[in-house]
mmCIF file of C-alpha atoms and ligand atoms in Angstrom:
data_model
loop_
_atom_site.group_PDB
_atom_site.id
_atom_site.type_symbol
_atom_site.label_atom_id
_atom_site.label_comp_id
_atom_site.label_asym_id
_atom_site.label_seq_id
_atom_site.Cartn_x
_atom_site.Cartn_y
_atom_site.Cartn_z
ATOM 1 C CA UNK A 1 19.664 4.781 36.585
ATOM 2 C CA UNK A 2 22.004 5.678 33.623
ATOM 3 C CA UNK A 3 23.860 3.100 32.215
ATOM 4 C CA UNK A 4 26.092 3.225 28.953
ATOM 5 C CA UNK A 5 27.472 -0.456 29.291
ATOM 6 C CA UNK A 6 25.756 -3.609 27.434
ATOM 7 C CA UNK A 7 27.080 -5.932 30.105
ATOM 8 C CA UNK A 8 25.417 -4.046 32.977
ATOM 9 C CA UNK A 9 21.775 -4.078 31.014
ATOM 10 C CA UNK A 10 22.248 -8.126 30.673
ATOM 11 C CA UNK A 11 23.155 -8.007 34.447
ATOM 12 C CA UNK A 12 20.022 -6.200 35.614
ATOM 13 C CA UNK A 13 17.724 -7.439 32.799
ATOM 14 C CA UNK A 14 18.708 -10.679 34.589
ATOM 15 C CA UNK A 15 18.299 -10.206 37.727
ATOM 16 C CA UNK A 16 14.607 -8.707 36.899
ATOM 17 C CA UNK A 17 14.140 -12.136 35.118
ATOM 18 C CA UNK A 18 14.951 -14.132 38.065
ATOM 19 C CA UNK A 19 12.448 -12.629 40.333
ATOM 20 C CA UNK A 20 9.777 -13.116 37.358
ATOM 21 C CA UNK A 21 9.478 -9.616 36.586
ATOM 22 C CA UNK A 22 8.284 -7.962 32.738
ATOM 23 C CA UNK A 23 10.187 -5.714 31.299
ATOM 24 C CA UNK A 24 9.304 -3.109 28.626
ATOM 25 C CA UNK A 25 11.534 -1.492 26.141
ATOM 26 C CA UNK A 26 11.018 2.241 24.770
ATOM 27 C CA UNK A 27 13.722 3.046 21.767
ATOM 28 C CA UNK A 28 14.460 6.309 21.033
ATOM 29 C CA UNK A 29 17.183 8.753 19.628
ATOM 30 C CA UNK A 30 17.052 11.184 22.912
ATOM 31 C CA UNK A 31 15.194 14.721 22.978
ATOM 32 C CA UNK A 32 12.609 13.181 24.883
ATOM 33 C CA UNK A 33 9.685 15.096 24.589
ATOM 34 C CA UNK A 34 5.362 14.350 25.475
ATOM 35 C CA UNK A 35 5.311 12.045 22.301
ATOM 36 C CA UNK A 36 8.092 9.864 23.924
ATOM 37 C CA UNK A 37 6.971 10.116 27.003
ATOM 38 C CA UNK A 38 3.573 8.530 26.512
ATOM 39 C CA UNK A 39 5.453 5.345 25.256
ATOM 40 C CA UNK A 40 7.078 5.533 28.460
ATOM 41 C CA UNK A 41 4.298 6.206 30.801
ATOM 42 C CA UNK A 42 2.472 2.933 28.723
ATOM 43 C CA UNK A 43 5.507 1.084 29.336
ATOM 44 C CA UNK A 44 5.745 1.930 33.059
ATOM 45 C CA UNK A 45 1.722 1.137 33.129
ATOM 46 C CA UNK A 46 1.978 -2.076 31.415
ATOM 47 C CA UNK A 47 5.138 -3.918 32.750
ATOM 48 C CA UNK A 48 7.297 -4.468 36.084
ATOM 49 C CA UNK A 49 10.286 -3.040 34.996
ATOM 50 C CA UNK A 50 11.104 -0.065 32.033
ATOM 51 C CA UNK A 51 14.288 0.419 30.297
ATOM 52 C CA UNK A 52 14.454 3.471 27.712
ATOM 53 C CA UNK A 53 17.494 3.588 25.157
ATOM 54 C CA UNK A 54 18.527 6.495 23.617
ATOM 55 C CA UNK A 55 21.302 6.506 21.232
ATOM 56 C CA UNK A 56 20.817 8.262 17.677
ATOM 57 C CA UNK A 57 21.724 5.246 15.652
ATOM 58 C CA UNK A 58 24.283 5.926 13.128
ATOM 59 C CA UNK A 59 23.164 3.540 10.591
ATOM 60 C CA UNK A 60 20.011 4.667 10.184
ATOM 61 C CA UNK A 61 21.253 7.832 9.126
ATOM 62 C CA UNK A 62 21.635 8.357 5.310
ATOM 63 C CA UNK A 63 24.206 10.641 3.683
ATOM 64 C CA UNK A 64 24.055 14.243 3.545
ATOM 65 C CA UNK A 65 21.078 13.495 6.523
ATOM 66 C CA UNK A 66 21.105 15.261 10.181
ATOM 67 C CA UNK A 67 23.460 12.561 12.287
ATOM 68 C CA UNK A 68 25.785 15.037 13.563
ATOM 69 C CA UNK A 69 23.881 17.869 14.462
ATOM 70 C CA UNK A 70 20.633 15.512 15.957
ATOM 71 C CA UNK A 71 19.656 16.874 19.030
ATOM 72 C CA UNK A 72 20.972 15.581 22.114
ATOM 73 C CA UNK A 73 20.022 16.455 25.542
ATOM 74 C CA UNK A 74 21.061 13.311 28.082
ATOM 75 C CA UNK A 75 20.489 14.821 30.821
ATOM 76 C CA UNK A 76 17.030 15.809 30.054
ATOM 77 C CA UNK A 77 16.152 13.152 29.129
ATOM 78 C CA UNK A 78 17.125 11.062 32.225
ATOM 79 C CA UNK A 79 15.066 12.976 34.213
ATOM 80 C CA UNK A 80 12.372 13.016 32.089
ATOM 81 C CA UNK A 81 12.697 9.151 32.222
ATOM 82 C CA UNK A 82 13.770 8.956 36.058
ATOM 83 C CA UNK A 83 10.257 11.324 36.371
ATOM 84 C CA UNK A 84 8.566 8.844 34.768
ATOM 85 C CA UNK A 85 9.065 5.994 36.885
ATOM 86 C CA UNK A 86 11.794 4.315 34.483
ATOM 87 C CA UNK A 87 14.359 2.125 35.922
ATOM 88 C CA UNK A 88 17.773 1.683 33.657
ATOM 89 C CA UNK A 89 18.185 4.624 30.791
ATOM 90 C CA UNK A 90 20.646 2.621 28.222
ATOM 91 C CA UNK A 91 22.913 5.587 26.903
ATOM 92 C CA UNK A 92 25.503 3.631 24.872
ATOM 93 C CA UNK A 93 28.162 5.259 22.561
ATOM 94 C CA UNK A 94 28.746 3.743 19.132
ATOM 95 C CA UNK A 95 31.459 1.971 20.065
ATOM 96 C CA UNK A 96 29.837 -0.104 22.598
ATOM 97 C CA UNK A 97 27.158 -0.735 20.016
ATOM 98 C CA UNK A 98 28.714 -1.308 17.197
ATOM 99 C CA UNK A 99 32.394 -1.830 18.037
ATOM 100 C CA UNK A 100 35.901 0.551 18.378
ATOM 101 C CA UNK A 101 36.578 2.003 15.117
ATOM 102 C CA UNK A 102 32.478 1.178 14.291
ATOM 103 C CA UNK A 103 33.019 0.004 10.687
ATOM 104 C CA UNK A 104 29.306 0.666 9.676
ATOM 105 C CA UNK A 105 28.951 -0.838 6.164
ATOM 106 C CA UNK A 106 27.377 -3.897 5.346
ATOM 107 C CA UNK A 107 30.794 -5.484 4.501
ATOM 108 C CA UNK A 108 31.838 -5.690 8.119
ATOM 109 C CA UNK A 109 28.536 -5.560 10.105
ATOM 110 C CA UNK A 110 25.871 -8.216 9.744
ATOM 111 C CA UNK A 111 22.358 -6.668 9.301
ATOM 112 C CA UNK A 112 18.872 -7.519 9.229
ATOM 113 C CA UNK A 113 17.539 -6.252 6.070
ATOM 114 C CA UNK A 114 13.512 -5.990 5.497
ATOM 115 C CA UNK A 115 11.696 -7.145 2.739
ATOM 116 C CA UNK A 116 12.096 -4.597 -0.105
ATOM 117 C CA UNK A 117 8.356 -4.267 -0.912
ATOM 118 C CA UNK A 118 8.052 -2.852 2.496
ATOM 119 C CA UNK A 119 11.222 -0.011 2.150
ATOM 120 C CA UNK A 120 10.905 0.822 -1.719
ATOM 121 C CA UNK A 121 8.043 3.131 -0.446
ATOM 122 C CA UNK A 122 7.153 6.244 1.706
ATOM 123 C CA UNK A 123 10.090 7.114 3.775
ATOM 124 C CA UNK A 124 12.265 4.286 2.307
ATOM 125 C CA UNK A 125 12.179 5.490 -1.129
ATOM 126 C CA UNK A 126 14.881 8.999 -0.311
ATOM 127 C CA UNK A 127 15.965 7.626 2.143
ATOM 128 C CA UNK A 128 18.284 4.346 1.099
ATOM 129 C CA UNK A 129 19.092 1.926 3.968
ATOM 130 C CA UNK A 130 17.348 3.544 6.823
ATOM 131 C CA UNK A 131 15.023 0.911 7.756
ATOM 132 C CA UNK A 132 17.982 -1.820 7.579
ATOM 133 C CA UNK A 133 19.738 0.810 9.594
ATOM 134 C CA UNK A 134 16.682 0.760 11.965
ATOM 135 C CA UNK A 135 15.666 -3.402 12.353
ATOM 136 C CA UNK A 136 19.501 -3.799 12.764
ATOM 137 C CA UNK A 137 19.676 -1.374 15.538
ATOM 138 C CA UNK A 138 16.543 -2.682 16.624
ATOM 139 C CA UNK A 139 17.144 -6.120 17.064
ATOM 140 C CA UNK A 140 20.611 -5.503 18.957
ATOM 141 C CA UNK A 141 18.507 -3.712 21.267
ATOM 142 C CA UNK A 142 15.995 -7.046 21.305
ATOM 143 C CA UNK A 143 19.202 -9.117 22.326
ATOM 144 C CA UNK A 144 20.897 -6.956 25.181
ATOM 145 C CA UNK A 145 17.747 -6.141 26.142
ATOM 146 C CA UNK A 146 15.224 -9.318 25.933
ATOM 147 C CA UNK A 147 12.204 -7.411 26.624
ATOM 148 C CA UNK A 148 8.562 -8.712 27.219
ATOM 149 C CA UNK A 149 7.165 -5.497 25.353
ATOM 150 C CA UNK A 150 8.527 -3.148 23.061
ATOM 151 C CA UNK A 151 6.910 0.053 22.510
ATOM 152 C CA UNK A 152 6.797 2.523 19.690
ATOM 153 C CA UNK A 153 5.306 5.393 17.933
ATOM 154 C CA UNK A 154 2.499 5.808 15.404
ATOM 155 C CA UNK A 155 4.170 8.883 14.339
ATOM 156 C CA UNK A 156 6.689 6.596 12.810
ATOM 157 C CA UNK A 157 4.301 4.068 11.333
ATOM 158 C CA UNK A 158 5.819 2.756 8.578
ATOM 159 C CA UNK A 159 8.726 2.040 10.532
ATOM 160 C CA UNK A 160 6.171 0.032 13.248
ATOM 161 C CA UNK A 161 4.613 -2.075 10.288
ATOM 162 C CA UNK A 162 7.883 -2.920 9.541
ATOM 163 C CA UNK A 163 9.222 -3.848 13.000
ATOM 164 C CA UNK A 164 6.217 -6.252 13.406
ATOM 165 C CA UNK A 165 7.020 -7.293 10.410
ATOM 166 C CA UNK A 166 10.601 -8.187 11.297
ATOM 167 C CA UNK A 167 9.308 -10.018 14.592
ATOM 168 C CA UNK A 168 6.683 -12.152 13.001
ATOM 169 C CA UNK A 169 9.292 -13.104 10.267
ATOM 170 C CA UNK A 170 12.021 -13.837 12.863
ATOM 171 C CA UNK A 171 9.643 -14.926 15.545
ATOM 172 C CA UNK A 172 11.286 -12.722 18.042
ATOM 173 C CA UNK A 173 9.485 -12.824 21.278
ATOM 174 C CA UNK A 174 8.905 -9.782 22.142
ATOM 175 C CA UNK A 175 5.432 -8.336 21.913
ATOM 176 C CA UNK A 176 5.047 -4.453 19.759
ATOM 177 C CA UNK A 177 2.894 -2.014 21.263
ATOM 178 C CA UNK A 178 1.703 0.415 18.991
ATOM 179 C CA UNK A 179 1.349 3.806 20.294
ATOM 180 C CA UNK A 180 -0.954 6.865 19.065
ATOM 181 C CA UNK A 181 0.656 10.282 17.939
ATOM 182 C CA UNK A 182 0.978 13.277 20.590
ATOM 183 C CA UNK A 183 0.163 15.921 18.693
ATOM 184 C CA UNK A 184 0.394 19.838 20.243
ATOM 185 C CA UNK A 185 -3.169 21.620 20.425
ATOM 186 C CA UNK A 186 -2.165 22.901 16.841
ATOM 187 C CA UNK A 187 -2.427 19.279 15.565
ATOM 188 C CA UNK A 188 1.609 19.746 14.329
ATOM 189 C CA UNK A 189 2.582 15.362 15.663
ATOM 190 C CA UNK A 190 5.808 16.261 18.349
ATOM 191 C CA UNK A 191 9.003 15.610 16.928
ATOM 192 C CA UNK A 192 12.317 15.908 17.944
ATOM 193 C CA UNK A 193 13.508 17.275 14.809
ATOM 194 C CA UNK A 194 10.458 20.128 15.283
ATOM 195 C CA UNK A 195 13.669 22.014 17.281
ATOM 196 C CA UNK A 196 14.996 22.810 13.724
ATOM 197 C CA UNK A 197 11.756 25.130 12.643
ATOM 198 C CA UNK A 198 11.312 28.618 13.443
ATOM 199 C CA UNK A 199 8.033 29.930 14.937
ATOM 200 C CA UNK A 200 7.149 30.919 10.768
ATOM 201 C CA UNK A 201 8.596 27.400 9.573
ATOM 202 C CA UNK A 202 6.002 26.146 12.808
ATOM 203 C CA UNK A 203 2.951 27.678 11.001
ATOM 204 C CA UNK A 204 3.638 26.253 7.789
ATOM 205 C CA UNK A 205 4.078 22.900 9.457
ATOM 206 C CA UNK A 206 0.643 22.746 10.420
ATOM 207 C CA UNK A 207 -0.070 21.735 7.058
ATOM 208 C CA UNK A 208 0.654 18.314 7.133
ATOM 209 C CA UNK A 209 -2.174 17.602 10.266
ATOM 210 C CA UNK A 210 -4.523 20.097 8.149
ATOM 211 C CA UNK A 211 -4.379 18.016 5.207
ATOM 212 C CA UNK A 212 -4.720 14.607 6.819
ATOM 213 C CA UNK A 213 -7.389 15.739 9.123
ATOM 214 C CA UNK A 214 -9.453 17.266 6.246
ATOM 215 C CA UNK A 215 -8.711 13.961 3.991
ATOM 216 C CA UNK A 216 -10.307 12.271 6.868
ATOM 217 C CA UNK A 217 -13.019 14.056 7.279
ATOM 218 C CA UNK A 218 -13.838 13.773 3.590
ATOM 219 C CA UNK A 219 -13.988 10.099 3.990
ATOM 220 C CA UNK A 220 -16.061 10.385 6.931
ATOM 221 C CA UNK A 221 -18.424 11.856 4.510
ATOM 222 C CA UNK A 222 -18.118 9.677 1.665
ATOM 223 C CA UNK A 223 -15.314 10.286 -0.442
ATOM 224 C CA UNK A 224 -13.433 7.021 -1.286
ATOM 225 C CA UNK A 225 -11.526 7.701 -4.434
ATOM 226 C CA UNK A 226 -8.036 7.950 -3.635
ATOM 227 C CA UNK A 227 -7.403 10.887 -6.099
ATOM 228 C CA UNK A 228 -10.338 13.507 -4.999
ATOM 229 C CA UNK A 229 -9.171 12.878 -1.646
ATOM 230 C CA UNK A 230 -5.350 13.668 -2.510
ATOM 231 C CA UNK A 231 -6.408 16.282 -4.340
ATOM 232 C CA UNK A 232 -7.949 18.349 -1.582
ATOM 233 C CA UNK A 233 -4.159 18.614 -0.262
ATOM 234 C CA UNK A 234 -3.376 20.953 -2.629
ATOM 235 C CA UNK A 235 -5.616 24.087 -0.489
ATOM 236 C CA UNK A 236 -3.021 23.892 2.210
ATOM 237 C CA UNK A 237 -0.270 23.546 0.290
ATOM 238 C CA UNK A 238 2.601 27.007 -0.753
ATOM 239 C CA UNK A 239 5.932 27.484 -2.084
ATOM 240 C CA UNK A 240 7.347 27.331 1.031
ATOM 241 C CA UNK A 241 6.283 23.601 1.080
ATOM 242 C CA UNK A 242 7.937 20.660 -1.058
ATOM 243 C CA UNK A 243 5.922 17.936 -0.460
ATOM 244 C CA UNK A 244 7.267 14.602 -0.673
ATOM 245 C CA UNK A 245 4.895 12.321 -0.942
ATOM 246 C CA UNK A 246 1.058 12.082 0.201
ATOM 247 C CA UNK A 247 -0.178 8.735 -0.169
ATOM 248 C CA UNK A 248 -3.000 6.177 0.316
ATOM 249 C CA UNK A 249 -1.693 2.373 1.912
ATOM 250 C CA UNK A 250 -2.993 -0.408 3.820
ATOM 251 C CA UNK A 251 -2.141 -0.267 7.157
ATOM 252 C CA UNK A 252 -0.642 -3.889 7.424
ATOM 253 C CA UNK A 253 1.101 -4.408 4.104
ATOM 254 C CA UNK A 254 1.580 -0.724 3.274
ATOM 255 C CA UNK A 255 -0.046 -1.645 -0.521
ATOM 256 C CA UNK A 256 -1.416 0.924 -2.461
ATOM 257 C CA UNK A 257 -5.039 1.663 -2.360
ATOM 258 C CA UNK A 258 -7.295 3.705 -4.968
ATOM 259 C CA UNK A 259 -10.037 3.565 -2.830
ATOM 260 C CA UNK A 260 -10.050 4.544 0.635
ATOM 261 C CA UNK A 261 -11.604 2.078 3.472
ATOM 262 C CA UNK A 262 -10.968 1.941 7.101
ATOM 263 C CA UNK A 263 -8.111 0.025 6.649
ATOM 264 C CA UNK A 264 -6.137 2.599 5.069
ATOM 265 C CA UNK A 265 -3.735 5.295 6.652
ATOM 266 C CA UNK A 266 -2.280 8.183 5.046
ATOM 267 C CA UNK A 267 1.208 9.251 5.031
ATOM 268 C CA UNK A 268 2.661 12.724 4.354
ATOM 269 C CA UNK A 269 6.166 13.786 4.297
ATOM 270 C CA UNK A 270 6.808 17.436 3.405
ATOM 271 C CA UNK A 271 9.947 19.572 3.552
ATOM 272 C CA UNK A 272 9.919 22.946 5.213
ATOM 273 C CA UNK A 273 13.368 25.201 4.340
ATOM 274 C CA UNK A 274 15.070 22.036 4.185
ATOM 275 C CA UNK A 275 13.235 19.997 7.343
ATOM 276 C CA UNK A 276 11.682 17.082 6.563
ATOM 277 C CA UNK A 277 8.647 16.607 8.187
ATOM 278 C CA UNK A 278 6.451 13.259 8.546
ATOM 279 C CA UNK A 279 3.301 12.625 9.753
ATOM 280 C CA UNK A 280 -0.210 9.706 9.033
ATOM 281 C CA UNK A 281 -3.472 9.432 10.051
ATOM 282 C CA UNK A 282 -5.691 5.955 9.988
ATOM 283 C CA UNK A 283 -8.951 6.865 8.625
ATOM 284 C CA UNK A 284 -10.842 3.889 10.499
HETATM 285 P P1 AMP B 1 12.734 8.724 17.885
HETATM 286 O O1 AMP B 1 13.462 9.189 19.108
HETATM 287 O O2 AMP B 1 12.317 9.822 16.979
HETATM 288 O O3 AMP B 1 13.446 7.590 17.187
HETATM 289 O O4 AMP B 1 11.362 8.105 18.406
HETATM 290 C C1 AMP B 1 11.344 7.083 19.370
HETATM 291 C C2 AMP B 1 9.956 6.522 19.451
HETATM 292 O O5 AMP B 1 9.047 7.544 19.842
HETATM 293 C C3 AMP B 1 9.450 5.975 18.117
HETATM 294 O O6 AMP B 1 8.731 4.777 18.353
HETATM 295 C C4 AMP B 1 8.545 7.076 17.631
HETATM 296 O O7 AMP B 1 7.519 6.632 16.758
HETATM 297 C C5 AMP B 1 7.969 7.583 18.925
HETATM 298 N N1 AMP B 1 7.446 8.949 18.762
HETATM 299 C C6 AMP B 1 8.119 10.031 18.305
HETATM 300 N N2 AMP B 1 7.307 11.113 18.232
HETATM 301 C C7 AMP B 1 6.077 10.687 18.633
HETATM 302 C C8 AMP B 1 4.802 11.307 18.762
HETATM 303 N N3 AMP B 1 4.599 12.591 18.456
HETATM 304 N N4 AMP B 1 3.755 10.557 19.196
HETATM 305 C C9 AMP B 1 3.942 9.238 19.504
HETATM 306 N N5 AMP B 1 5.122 8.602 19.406
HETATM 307 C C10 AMP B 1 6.170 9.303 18.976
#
């Protein structure tokens, strides 16, 4: 069932409530693909009731970044979800999220900003309000949606830490499911924003899983120090690659580590003719 209307969510949210049913949220931006839909078919698994949102979040989008051409494919993705076993999709426009005439800056809408030694790092560092722009979107969803269980992507993982982060801070009750990457057989993680790559910008994307797959194994053999194991990065690595950032972090606090242990992940972002690519592995 599609519904674009906040009211009507509260309405059937309550009803669920009534009757003593769980409910399970999946967030998204839309262009559901296998990634999202294993956070869905957990969600369905796990709880009585599943509602899936999809609305590309304007806030969370920086300057000069992909907002207005995002991918969107609605009806897709209901069917994907309706396929799935899900019971409301929440489809609302920016208005009915954020008010007519959305004024989006932080003079006239009242965020919920993260602690800064979480966001001055990794994906936070280029990219300047995104995870404000993400808890605040995040958290509206909490309210309209006041789900048992909340479910979300690995893939995205510094963006999880920080979500459970927000919860235990605010003691939101809502329980965070953390959910493993879907990768394709290649090892490239699924993304939505993989539709901007061409079948040669594909190939060259498969350096980001190469490189965190061989780091791991290296530590599987022994290597701890941080730098040897960065440093075999650099065989998988061309000039049609910028890489961003490849880095070593503890996988609760995101604090730096020189010496690998099982409690570290590693995060890569690279940029392939201009797409910005993301993807971690846990070494445990
Ligand atoms: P997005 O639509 O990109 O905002 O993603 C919505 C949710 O799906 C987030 O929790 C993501 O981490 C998750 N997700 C996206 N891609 C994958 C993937 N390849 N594997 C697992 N989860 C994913």
């Amino acid at each position: 069932m599609l519904v674009h209307k906040i009211t009507e969510v509260r309405e059937k949210v309550k009803e669920w409530k009534r009757a003593g049913l769980s409910v399970g949220l999946v967030p998204t931006m839309g262009a559901l693909h296998n990634g999202h839909k294993s956070l869905i078919e957990k969600s369905v698994e796990k709880c009585d009731r599943t509602v899936v949102s999809v609305f590309v979040n304007p806030i969370q989008f920086c300057a000069g970044e992909d907002l207005d051409k995002y991918p969107r494919t609605l009806e897709a993705d209901e069917k994907l979800c309706t396929e799935a076993g899900v019971d409301i999709v929440f489809a609302p426009s920016p208005a009915e999220m954020y008010g007519e005439g959305h004024i989006l800056s932080n003079d006239f809408l009242t965020y919920v900003i993260p602690p800064y030694f979480y966001t001055d790092k990794l994906c936070g560092k280029s990219r300047i309000g995104h995870f404000d722009g993400v808890c605040t979107v995040v958290n509206k969803l909490f309210n309209i949606v006041q789900p048992d269980f909340a479910f979300f992507g690995e893939k995205d993982r510094q963006q999880l830490i920080i979500l459970k982060k927000m919860v235990n801070d605010l003691n939101i009750p809502v329980e965070i499911i953390p959910c493993p990457i879907v990768r394709e057989e290649s090892g490239l993680a699924l993304s939505s924003r993989n539709k901007y790559l061409s079948d040669a910008d594909k190939q060259e994307a498969l350096a980001l899983s190469k490189i965190l797959f061989n780091i791991k194994n290296c530590y599987k053999k022994g290597i701890t120090d941080v730098r040897s194991l960065g440093e075999t990065a650099y065989a998988f690595l061309n000039e049609n690659h910028s890489l961003e950032y490849l880095e070593f972090r503890d996988e609760n606090n995101l604090e730096e580590k020189t010496t690998a242990d099982d409690g570290t992940v590693v995060f890569i972002a690279v940029k392939i003719n201009g797409v910005r690519l993301i993807d971690n592995i846990s070494l445990r």
